[in-house]
């Protein structure tokens, strides 16, 4: 993994945690949007398989996490914000919560990606999610460069390393 993703931040109110990452990617919005907005295999290359994906406000979505075993774990939800080539937001059942991608042009040919995840749970879940999203955003940067993650060879090693980093920051 040779992509550097700056550490995410979080804000907590009660048991609700809002996680934030901002990435400046050397790829145009037209390349980044399909990869974060669920078109084709875009999400599968770095996040999860989109078993169901209706790209409009209120549309159904089901993401199957591929690092949880050969068949993955499908998590259903709804598209809760949609602005083509700008905002894709999915609210999933369970601890995954609200996942929002906001893209905008950066410089002449780049993209700024503002990522937000709103979850409910304890501080351990907050740290786990910061580490997991950090790792997935590393995968995103690699996928945009033509190197999608090989889920068959996935191990928790990098996640554990990131988890320790986020635990040390508190």
mmCIF file with all atom_site columns, C-alpha atoms in Angstrom:
data_model
loop_
_atom_site.group_PDB
_atom_site.id
_atom_site.type_symbol
_atom_site.label_atom_id
_atom_site.label_alt_id
_atom_site.label_comp_id
_atom_site.label_asym_id
_atom_site.label_entity_id
_atom_site.label_seq_id
_atom_site.pdbx_PDB_ins_code
_atom_site.Cartn_x
_atom_site.Cartn_y
_atom_site.Cartn_z
_atom_site.occupancy
_atom_site.B_iso_or_equiv
_atom_site.pdbx_formal_charge
_atom_site.auth_seq_id
_atom_site.auth_comp_id
_atom_site.auth_asym_id
_atom_site.auth_atom_id
_atom_site.pdbx_PDB_model_num
ATOM 1   C CA . UNK A 1 1   ? 0.000   0.000   0.000   1.00 0.00 ? 1   UNK A CA 1
ATOM 2   C CA . UNK A 1 2   ? 1.763   3.143   -1.130  1.00 0.00 ? 2   UNK A CA 1
ATOM 3   C CA . UNK A 1 3   ? -1.048  5.682   -0.815  1.00 0.00 ? 3   UNK A CA 1
ATOM 4   C CA . UNK A 1 4   ? -0.942  8.114   2.078   1.00 0.00 ? 4   UNK A CA 1
ATOM 5   C CA . UNK A 1 5   ? -4.332  8.925   3.529   1.00 0.00 ? 5   UNK A CA 1
ATOM 6   C CA . UNK A 1 6   ? -4.374  11.544  6.268   1.00 0.00 ? 6   UNK A CA 1
ATOM 7   C CA . UNK A 1 7   ? -5.848  10.362  9.532   1.00 0.00 ? 7   UNK A CA 1
ATOM 8   C CA . UNK A 1 8   ? -9.554  10.829  9.923   1.00 0.00 ? 8   UNK A CA 1
ATOM 9   C CA . UNK A 1 9   ? -11.158 12.887  12.644  1.00 0.00 ? 9   UNK A CA 1
ATOM 10  C CA . UNK A 1 10  ? -14.307 12.379  14.656  1.00 0.00 ? 10  UNK A CA 1
ATOM 11  C CA . UNK A 1 11  ? -16.814 14.350  16.657  1.00 0.00 ? 11  UNK A CA 1
ATOM 12  C CA . UNK A 1 12  ? -18.946 12.726  19.350  1.00 0.00 ? 12  UNK A CA 1
ATOM 13  C CA . UNK A 1 13  ? -22.299 13.817  20.746  1.00 0.00 ? 13  UNK A CA 1
ATOM 14  C CA . UNK A 1 14  ? -23.756 11.287  23.171  1.00 0.00 ? 14  UNK A CA 1
ATOM 15  C CA . UNK A 1 15  ? -23.384 7.895   21.488  1.00 0.00 ? 15  UNK A CA 1
ATOM 16  C CA . UNK A 1 16  ? -23.337 9.345   17.959  1.00 0.00 ? 16  UNK A CA 1
ATOM 17  C CA . UNK A 1 17  ? -19.951 9.623   16.281  1.00 0.00 ? 17  UNK A CA 1
ATOM 18  C CA . UNK A 1 18  ? -19.366 11.541  13.054  1.00 0.00 ? 18  UNK A CA 1
ATOM 19  C CA . UNK A 1 19  ? -16.190 10.453  11.277  1.00 0.00 ? 19  UNK A CA 1
ATOM 20  C CA . UNK A 1 20  ? -14.537 12.683  8.653   1.00 0.00 ? 20  UNK A CA 1
ATOM 21  C CA . UNK A 1 21  ? -11.865 12.164  6.029   1.00 0.00 ? 21  UNK A CA 1
ATOM 22  C CA . UNK A 1 22  ? -10.798 14.605  3.317   1.00 0.00 ? 22  UNK A CA 1
ATOM 23  C CA . UNK A 1 23  ? -8.799  13.321  0.357   1.00 0.00 ? 23  UNK A CA 1
ATOM 24  C CA . UNK A 1 24  ? -7.265  15.234  -2.535  1.00 0.00 ? 24  UNK A CA 1
ATOM 25  C CA . UNK A 1 25  ? -7.105  12.747  -5.368  1.00 0.00 ? 25  UNK A CA 1
ATOM 26  C CA . UNK A 1 26  ? -5.116  13.228  -8.597  1.00 0.00 ? 26  UNK A CA 1
ATOM 27  C CA . UNK A 1 27  ? -8.068  12.036  -10.683 1.00 0.00 ? 27  UNK A CA 1
ATOM 28  C CA . UNK A 1 28  ? -10.932 14.031  -12.232 1.00 0.00 ? 28  UNK A CA 1
ATOM 29  C CA . UNK A 1 29  ? -14.435 13.963  -10.747 1.00 0.00 ? 29  UNK A CA 1
ATOM 30  C CA . UNK A 1 30  ? -15.603 11.988  -13.797 1.00 0.00 ? 30  UNK A CA 1
ATOM 31  C CA . UNK A 1 31  ? -13.283 9.153   -12.754 1.00 0.00 ? 31  UNK A CA 1
ATOM 32  C CA . UNK A 1 32  ? -13.882 9.343   -9.003  1.00 0.00 ? 32  UNK A CA 1
ATOM 33  C CA . UNK A 1 33  ? -17.690 9.649   -9.055  1.00 0.00 ? 33  UNK A CA 1
ATOM 34  C CA . UNK A 1 34  ? -18.498 6.208   -10.535 1.00 0.00 ? 34  UNK A CA 1
ATOM 35  C CA . UNK A 1 35  ? -16.124 4.519   -8.096  1.00 0.00 ? 35  UNK A CA 1
ATOM 36  C CA . UNK A 1 36  ? -17.771 6.036   -4.999  1.00 0.00 ? 36  UNK A CA 1
ATOM 37  C CA . UNK A 1 37  ? -21.315 6.176   -6.378  1.00 0.00 ? 37  UNK A CA 1
ATOM 38  C CA . UNK A 1 38  ? -21.771 2.476   -7.019  1.00 0.00 ? 38  UNK A CA 1
ATOM 39  C CA . UNK A 1 39  ? -21.630 2.322   -10.817 1.00 0.00 ? 39  UNK A CA 1
ATOM 40  C CA . UNK A 1 40  ? -20.583 -1.024  -12.246 1.00 0.00 ? 40  UNK A CA 1
ATOM 41  C CA . UNK A 1 41  ? -17.917 -2.678  -10.127 1.00 0.00 ? 41  UNK A CA 1
ATOM 42  C CA . UNK A 1 42  ? -16.738 0.664   -8.745  1.00 0.00 ? 42  UNK A CA 1
ATOM 43  C CA . UNK A 1 43  ? -17.537 -0.057  -5.109  1.00 0.00 ? 43  UNK A CA 1
ATOM 44  C CA . UNK A 1 44  ? -16.409 -3.699  -5.317  1.00 0.00 ? 44  UNK A CA 1
ATOM 45  C CA . UNK A 1 45  ? -12.900 -2.572  -6.258  1.00 0.00 ? 45  UNK A CA 1
ATOM 46  C CA . UNK A 1 46  ? -12.328 -0.940  -2.868  1.00 0.00 ? 46  UNK A CA 1
ATOM 47  C CA . UNK A 1 47  ? -15.310 -1.231  -0.506  1.00 0.00 ? 47  UNK A CA 1
ATOM 48  C CA . UNK A 1 48  ? -18.088 -3.777  -1.030  1.00 0.00 ? 48  UNK A CA 1
ATOM 49  C CA . UNK A 1 49  ? -20.200 -5.405  -3.709  1.00 0.00 ? 49  UNK A CA 1
ATOM 50  C CA . UNK A 1 50  ? -23.332 -3.417  -4.495  1.00 0.00 ? 50  UNK A CA 1
ATOM 51  C CA . UNK A 1 51  ? -25.844 -6.259  -4.729  1.00 0.00 ? 51  UNK A CA 1
ATOM 52  C CA . UNK A 1 52  ? -28.713 -3.784  -4.978  1.00 0.00 ? 52  UNK A CA 1
ATOM 53  C CA . UNK A 1 53  ? -28.185 -0.220  -6.094  1.00 0.00 ? 53  UNK A CA 1
ATOM 54  C CA . UNK A 1 54  ? -30.924 2.157   -7.231  1.00 0.00 ? 54  UNK A CA 1
ATOM 55  C CA . UNK A 1 55  ? -29.107 5.454   -7.967  1.00 0.00 ? 55  UNK A CA 1
ATOM 56  C CA . UNK A 1 56  ? -31.740 7.960   -6.883  1.00 0.00 ? 56  UNK A CA 1
ATOM 57  C CA . UNK A 1 57  ? -32.990 9.518   -3.680  1.00 0.00 ? 57  UNK A CA 1
ATOM 58  C CA . UNK A 1 58  ? -34.844 6.850   -1.703  1.00 0.00 ? 58  UNK A CA 1
ATOM 59  C CA . UNK A 1 59  ? -33.437 4.044   -3.831  1.00 0.00 ? 59  UNK A CA 1
ATOM 60  C CA . UNK A 1 60  ? -32.586 0.707   -2.280  1.00 0.00 ? 60  UNK A CA 1
ATOM 61  C CA . UNK A 1 61  ? -28.976 -0.280  -1.675  1.00 0.00 ? 61  UNK A CA 1
ATOM 62  C CA . UNK A 1 62  ? -27.439 -3.463  -0.319  1.00 0.00 ? 62  UNK A CA 1
ATOM 63  C CA . UNK A 1 63  ? -23.699 -3.583  0.197   1.00 0.00 ? 63  UNK A CA 1
ATOM 64  C CA . UNK A 1 64  ? -22.005 -6.951  0.665   1.00 0.00 ? 64  UNK A CA 1
ATOM 65  C CA . UNK A 1 65  ? -18.737 -6.649  2.586   1.00 0.00 ? 65  UNK A CA 1
ATOM 66  C CA . UNK A 1 66  ? -16.203 -8.880  0.860   1.00 0.00 ? 66  UNK A CA 1
ATOM 67  C CA . UNK A 1 67  ? -13.632 -9.015  3.663   1.00 0.00 ? 67  UNK A CA 1
ATOM 68  C CA . UNK A 1 68  ? -15.981 -11.029 5.896   1.00 0.00 ? 68  UNK A CA 1
ATOM 69  C CA . UNK A 1 69  ? -15.741 -14.338 4.055   1.00 0.00 ? 69  UNK A CA 1
ATOM 70  C CA . UNK A 1 70  ? -16.292 -15.861 0.621   1.00 0.00 ? 70  UNK A CA 1
ATOM 71  C CA . UNK A 1 71  ? -19.946 -14.834 0.387   1.00 0.00 ? 71  UNK A CA 1
ATOM 72  C CA . UNK A 1 72  ? -19.653 -11.591 2.327   1.00 0.00 ? 72  UNK A CA 1
ATOM 73  C CA . UNK A 1 73  ? -22.201 -10.024 4.608   1.00 0.00 ? 73  UNK A CA 1
ATOM 74  C CA . UNK A 1 74  ? -24.986 -8.039  2.879   1.00 0.00 ? 74  UNK A CA 1
ATOM 75  C CA . UNK A 1 75  ? -26.216 -4.896  4.633   1.00 0.00 ? 75  UNK A CA 1
ATOM 76  C CA . UNK A 1 76  ? -29.405 -3.279  3.274   1.00 0.00 ? 76  UNK A CA 1
ATOM 77  C CA . UNK A 1 77  ? -30.243 0.402   3.313   1.00 0.00 ? 77  UNK A CA 1
ATOM 78  C CA . UNK A 1 78  ? -31.492 3.395   1.344   1.00 0.00 ? 78  UNK A CA 1
ATOM 79  C CA . UNK A 1 79  ? -29.940 6.179   -0.660  1.00 0.00 ? 79  UNK A CA 1
ATOM 80  C CA . UNK A 1 80  ? -30.592 9.207   1.541   1.00 0.00 ? 80  UNK A CA 1
ATOM 81  C CA . UNK A 1 81  ? -28.912 11.902  -0.596  1.00 0.00 ? 81  UNK A CA 1
ATOM 82  C CA . UNK A 1 82  ? -28.132 11.894  -4.296  1.00 0.00 ? 82  UNK A CA 1
ATOM 83  C CA . UNK A 1 83  ? -26.753 14.700  -6.463  1.00 0.00 ? 83  UNK A CA 1
ATOM 84  C CA . UNK A 1 84  ? -25.135 13.266  -9.591  1.00 0.00 ? 84  UNK A CA 1
ATOM 85  C CA . UNK A 1 85  ? -21.363 13.777  -9.731  1.00 0.00 ? 85  UNK A CA 1
ATOM 86  C CA . UNK A 1 86  ? -21.485 15.561  -6.386  1.00 0.00 ? 86  UNK A CA 1
ATOM 87  C CA . UNK A 1 87  ? -23.093 13.678  -3.453  1.00 0.00 ? 87  UNK A CA 1
ATOM 88  C CA . UNK A 1 88  ? -23.829 10.009  -2.826  1.00 0.00 ? 88  UNK A CA 1
ATOM 89  C CA . UNK A 1 89  ? -25.130 9.101   0.620   1.00 0.00 ? 89  UNK A CA 1
ATOM 90  C CA . UNK A 1 90  ? -26.256 5.692   1.832   1.00 0.00 ? 90  UNK A CA 1
ATOM 91  C CA . UNK A 1 91  ? -27.864 4.990   5.175   1.00 0.00 ? 91  UNK A CA 1
ATOM 92  C CA . UNK A 1 92  ? -27.376 1.342   6.043   1.00 0.00 ? 92  UNK A CA 1
ATOM 93  C CA . UNK A 1 93  ? -28.912 -0.812  8.732   1.00 0.00 ? 93  UNK A CA 1
ATOM 94  C CA . UNK A 1 94  ? -26.924 -1.795  11.789  1.00 0.00 ? 94  UNK A CA 1
ATOM 95  C CA . UNK A 1 95  ? -23.758 -0.107  12.929  1.00 0.00 ? 95  UNK A CA 1
ATOM 96  C CA . UNK A 1 96  ? -22.720 1.066   9.432   1.00 0.00 ? 96  UNK A CA 1
ATOM 97  C CA . UNK A 1 97  ? -24.991 4.126   9.713   1.00 0.00 ? 97  UNK A CA 1
ATOM 98  C CA . UNK A 1 98  ? -24.938 7.041   7.284   1.00 0.00 ? 98  UNK A CA 1
ATOM 99  C CA . UNK A 1 99  ? -22.126 6.996   4.709   1.00 0.00 ? 99  UNK A CA 1
ATOM 100 C CA . UNK A 1 100 ? -21.645 10.150  2.618   1.00 0.00 ? 100 UNK A CA 1
ATOM 101 C CA . UNK A 1 101 ? -19.306 10.898  -0.281  1.00 0.00 ? 101 UNK A CA 1
ATOM 102 C CA . UNK A 1 102 ? -19.070 14.502  -1.481  1.00 0.00 ? 102 UNK A CA 1
ATOM 103 C CA . UNK A 1 103 ? -16.865 15.113  -4.526  1.00 0.00 ? 103 UNK A CA 1
ATOM 104 C CA . UNK A 1 104 ? -15.795 18.395  -6.074  1.00 0.00 ? 104 UNK A CA 1
ATOM 105 C CA . UNK A 1 105 ? -13.090 19.475  -8.508  1.00 0.00 ? 105 UNK A CA 1
ATOM 106 C CA . UNK A 1 106 ? -9.650  20.140  -7.038  1.00 0.00 ? 106 UNK A CA 1
ATOM 107 C CA . UNK A 1 107 ? -7.130  22.056  -9.071  1.00 0.00 ? 107 UNK A CA 1
ATOM 108 C CA . UNK A 1 108 ? -7.006  21.462  -12.790 1.00 0.00 ? 108 UNK A CA 1
ATOM 109 C CA . UNK A 1 109 ? -7.542  17.698  -12.929 1.00 0.00 ? 109 UNK A CA 1
ATOM 110 C CA . UNK A 1 110 ? -8.056  16.475  -9.371  1.00 0.00 ? 110 UNK A CA 1
ATOM 111 C CA . UNK A 1 111 ? -10.921 15.790  -7.001  1.00 0.00 ? 111 UNK A CA 1
ATOM 112 C CA . UNK A 1 112 ? -11.522 16.572  -3.365  1.00 0.00 ? 112 UNK A CA 1
ATOM 113 C CA . UNK A 1 113 ? -13.446 13.782  -1.668  1.00 0.00 ? 113 UNK A CA 1
ATOM 114 C CA . UNK A 1 114 ? -15.083 14.649  1.632   1.00 0.00 ? 114 UNK A CA 1
ATOM 115 C CA . UNK A 1 115 ? -16.156 11.475  3.363   1.00 0.00 ? 115 UNK A CA 1
ATOM 116 C CA . UNK A 1 116 ? -18.454 11.344  6.395   1.00 0.00 ? 116 UNK A CA 1
ATOM 117 C CA . UNK A 1 117 ? -19.738 8.359   8.350   1.00 0.00 ? 117 UNK A CA 1
ATOM 118 C CA . UNK A 1 118 ? -22.261 8.823   11.152  1.00 0.00 ? 118 UNK A CA 1
ATOM 119 C CA . UNK A 1 119 ? -22.511 5.864   13.496  1.00 0.00 ? 119 UNK A CA 1
ATOM 120 C CA . UNK A 1 120 ? -24.034 5.103   16.879  1.00 0.00 ? 120 UNK A CA 1
ATOM 121 C CA . UNK A 1 121 ? -22.110 3.107   19.427  1.00 0.00 ? 121 UNK A CA 1
ATOM 122 C CA . UNK A 1 122 ? -19.320 3.153   21.951  1.00 0.00 ? 122 UNK A CA 1
ATOM 123 C CA . UNK A 1 123 ? -15.819 4.539   21.611  1.00 0.00 ? 123 UNK A CA 1
ATOM 124 C CA . UNK A 1 124 ? -14.404 1.148   20.574  1.00 0.00 ? 124 UNK A CA 1
ATOM 125 C CA . UNK A 1 125 ? -16.743 1.117   17.573  1.00 0.00 ? 125 UNK A CA 1
ATOM 126 C CA . UNK A 1 126 ? -15.669 4.671   16.717  1.00 0.00 ? 126 UNK A CA 1
ATOM 127 C CA . UNK A 1 127 ? -12.000 3.626   16.653  1.00 0.00 ? 127 UNK A CA 1
ATOM 128 C CA . UNK A 1 128 ? -12.768 0.471   14.676  1.00 0.00 ? 128 UNK A CA 1
ATOM 129 C CA . UNK A 1 129 ? -14.696 2.469   12.082  1.00 0.00 ? 129 UNK A CA 1
ATOM 130 C CA . UNK A 1 130 ? -11.977 5.132   11.784  1.00 0.00 ? 130 UNK A CA 1
ATOM 131 C CA . UNK A 1 131 ? -9.415  2.400   11.104  1.00 0.00 ? 131 UNK A CA 1
ATOM 132 C CA . UNK A 1 132 ? -11.693 0.505   8.716   1.00 0.00 ? 132 UNK A CA 1
ATOM 133 C CA . UNK A 1 133 ? -12.588 3.600   6.698   1.00 0.00 ? 133 UNK A CA 1
ATOM 134 C CA . UNK A 1 134 ? -8.967  4.679   6.595   1.00 0.00 ? 134 UNK A CA 1
ATOM 135 C CA . UNK A 1 135 ? -8.083  1.294   5.118   1.00 0.00 ? 135 UNK A CA 1
ATOM 136 C CA . UNK A 1 136 ? -10.944 1.394   2.611   1.00 0.00 ? 136 UNK A CA 1
ATOM 137 C CA . UNK A 1 137 ? -9.894  4.878   1.501   1.00 0.00 ? 137 UNK A CA 1
ATOM 138 C CA . UNK A 1 138 ? -6.370  3.554   0.911   1.00 0.00 ? 138 UNK A CA 1
ATOM 139 C CA . UNK A 1 139 ? -8.005  0.873   -1.231  1.00 0.00 ? 139 UNK A CA 1
ATOM 140 C CA . UNK A 1 140 ? -9.980  3.576   -3.054  1.00 0.00 ? 140 UNK A CA 1
ATOM 141 C CA . UNK A 1 141 ? -6.801  5.483   -3.949  1.00 0.00 ? 141 UNK A CA 1
ATOM 142 C CA . UNK A 1 142 ? -5.234  2.256   -5.215  1.00 0.00 ? 142 UNK A CA 1
ATOM 143 C CA . UNK A 1 143 ? -8.351  1.321   -7.218  1.00 0.00 ? 143 UNK A CA 1
ATOM 144 C CA . UNK A 1 144 ? -8.382  4.730   -8.901  1.00 0.00 ? 144 UNK A CA 1
ATOM 145 C CA . UNK A 1 145 ? -4.806  4.021   -9.982  1.00 0.00 ? 145 UNK A CA 1
ATOM 146 C CA . UNK A 1 146 ? -5.932  0.746   -11.561 1.00 0.00 ? 146 UNK A CA 1
ATOM 147 C CA . UNK A 1 147 ? -5.118  -1.556  -8.639  1.00 0.00 ? 147 UNK A CA 1
ATOM 148 C CA . UNK A 1 148 ? -8.369  -2.862  -7.136  1.00 0.00 ? 148 UNK A CA 1
ATOM 149 C CA . UNK A 1 149 ? -8.166  -4.785  -3.885  1.00 0.00 ? 149 UNK A CA 1
ATOM 150 C CA . UNK A 1 150 ? -7.964  -8.568  -4.163  1.00 0.00 ? 150 UNK A CA 1
ATOM 151 C CA . UNK A 1 151 ? -10.485 -9.574  -1.502  1.00 0.00 ? 151 UNK A CA 1
ATOM 152 C CA . UNK A 1 152 ? -9.355  -13.219 -1.640  1.00 0.00 ? 152 UNK A CA 1
ATOM 153 C CA . UNK A 1 153 ? -5.986  -12.230 -0.158  1.00 0.00 ? 153 UNK A CA 1
ATOM 154 C CA . UNK A 1 154 ? -7.366  -9.772  2.423   1.00 0.00 ? 154 UNK A CA 1
ATOM 155 C CA . UNK A 1 155 ? -6.017  -10.053 5.958   1.00 0.00 ? 155 UNK A CA 1
ATOM 156 C CA . UNK A 1 156 ? -6.740  -7.915  9.035   1.00 0.00 ? 156 UNK A CA 1
ATOM 157 C CA . UNK A 1 157 ? -3.065  -6.933  9.464   1.00 0.00 ? 157 UNK A CA 1
ATOM 158 C CA . UNK A 1 158 ? -3.279  -3.390  8.049   1.00 0.00 ? 158 UNK A CA 1
ATOM 159 C CA . UNK A 1 159 ? -6.587  -2.813  9.861   1.00 0.00 ? 159 UNK A CA 1
ATOM 160 C CA . UNK A 1 160 ? -4.953  -3.805  13.184  1.00 0.00 ? 160 UNK A CA 1
ATOM 161 C CA . UNK A 1 161 ? -2.046  -1.453  12.517  1.00 0.00 ? 161 UNK A CA 1
ATOM 162 C CA . UNK A 1 162 ? -4.435  1.428   11.802  1.00 0.00 ? 162 UNK A CA 1
ATOM 163 C CA . UNK A 1 163 ? -6.604  0.518   14.802  1.00 0.00 ? 163 UNK A CA 1
ATOM 164 C CA . UNK A 1 164 ? -3.585  0.867   17.092  1.00 0.00 ? 164 UNK A CA 1
ATOM 165 C CA . UNK A 1 165 ? -2.784  4.243   15.522  1.00 0.00 ? 165 UNK A CA 1
ATOM 166 C CA . UNK A 1 166 ? -6.293  5.526   16.189  1.00 0.00 ? 166 UNK A CA 1
ATOM 167 C CA . UNK A 1 167 ? -6.257  4.148   19.744  1.00 0.00 ? 167 UNK A CA 1
ATOM 168 C CA . UNK A 1 168 ? -2.968  5.944   20.411  1.00 0.00 ? 168 UNK A CA 1
ATOM 169 C CA . UNK A 1 169 ? -4.428  9.307   19.347  1.00 0.00 ? 169 UNK A CA 1
ATOM 170 C CA . UNK A 1 170 ? -7.024  9.505   22.103  1.00 0.00 ? 170 UNK A CA 1
#
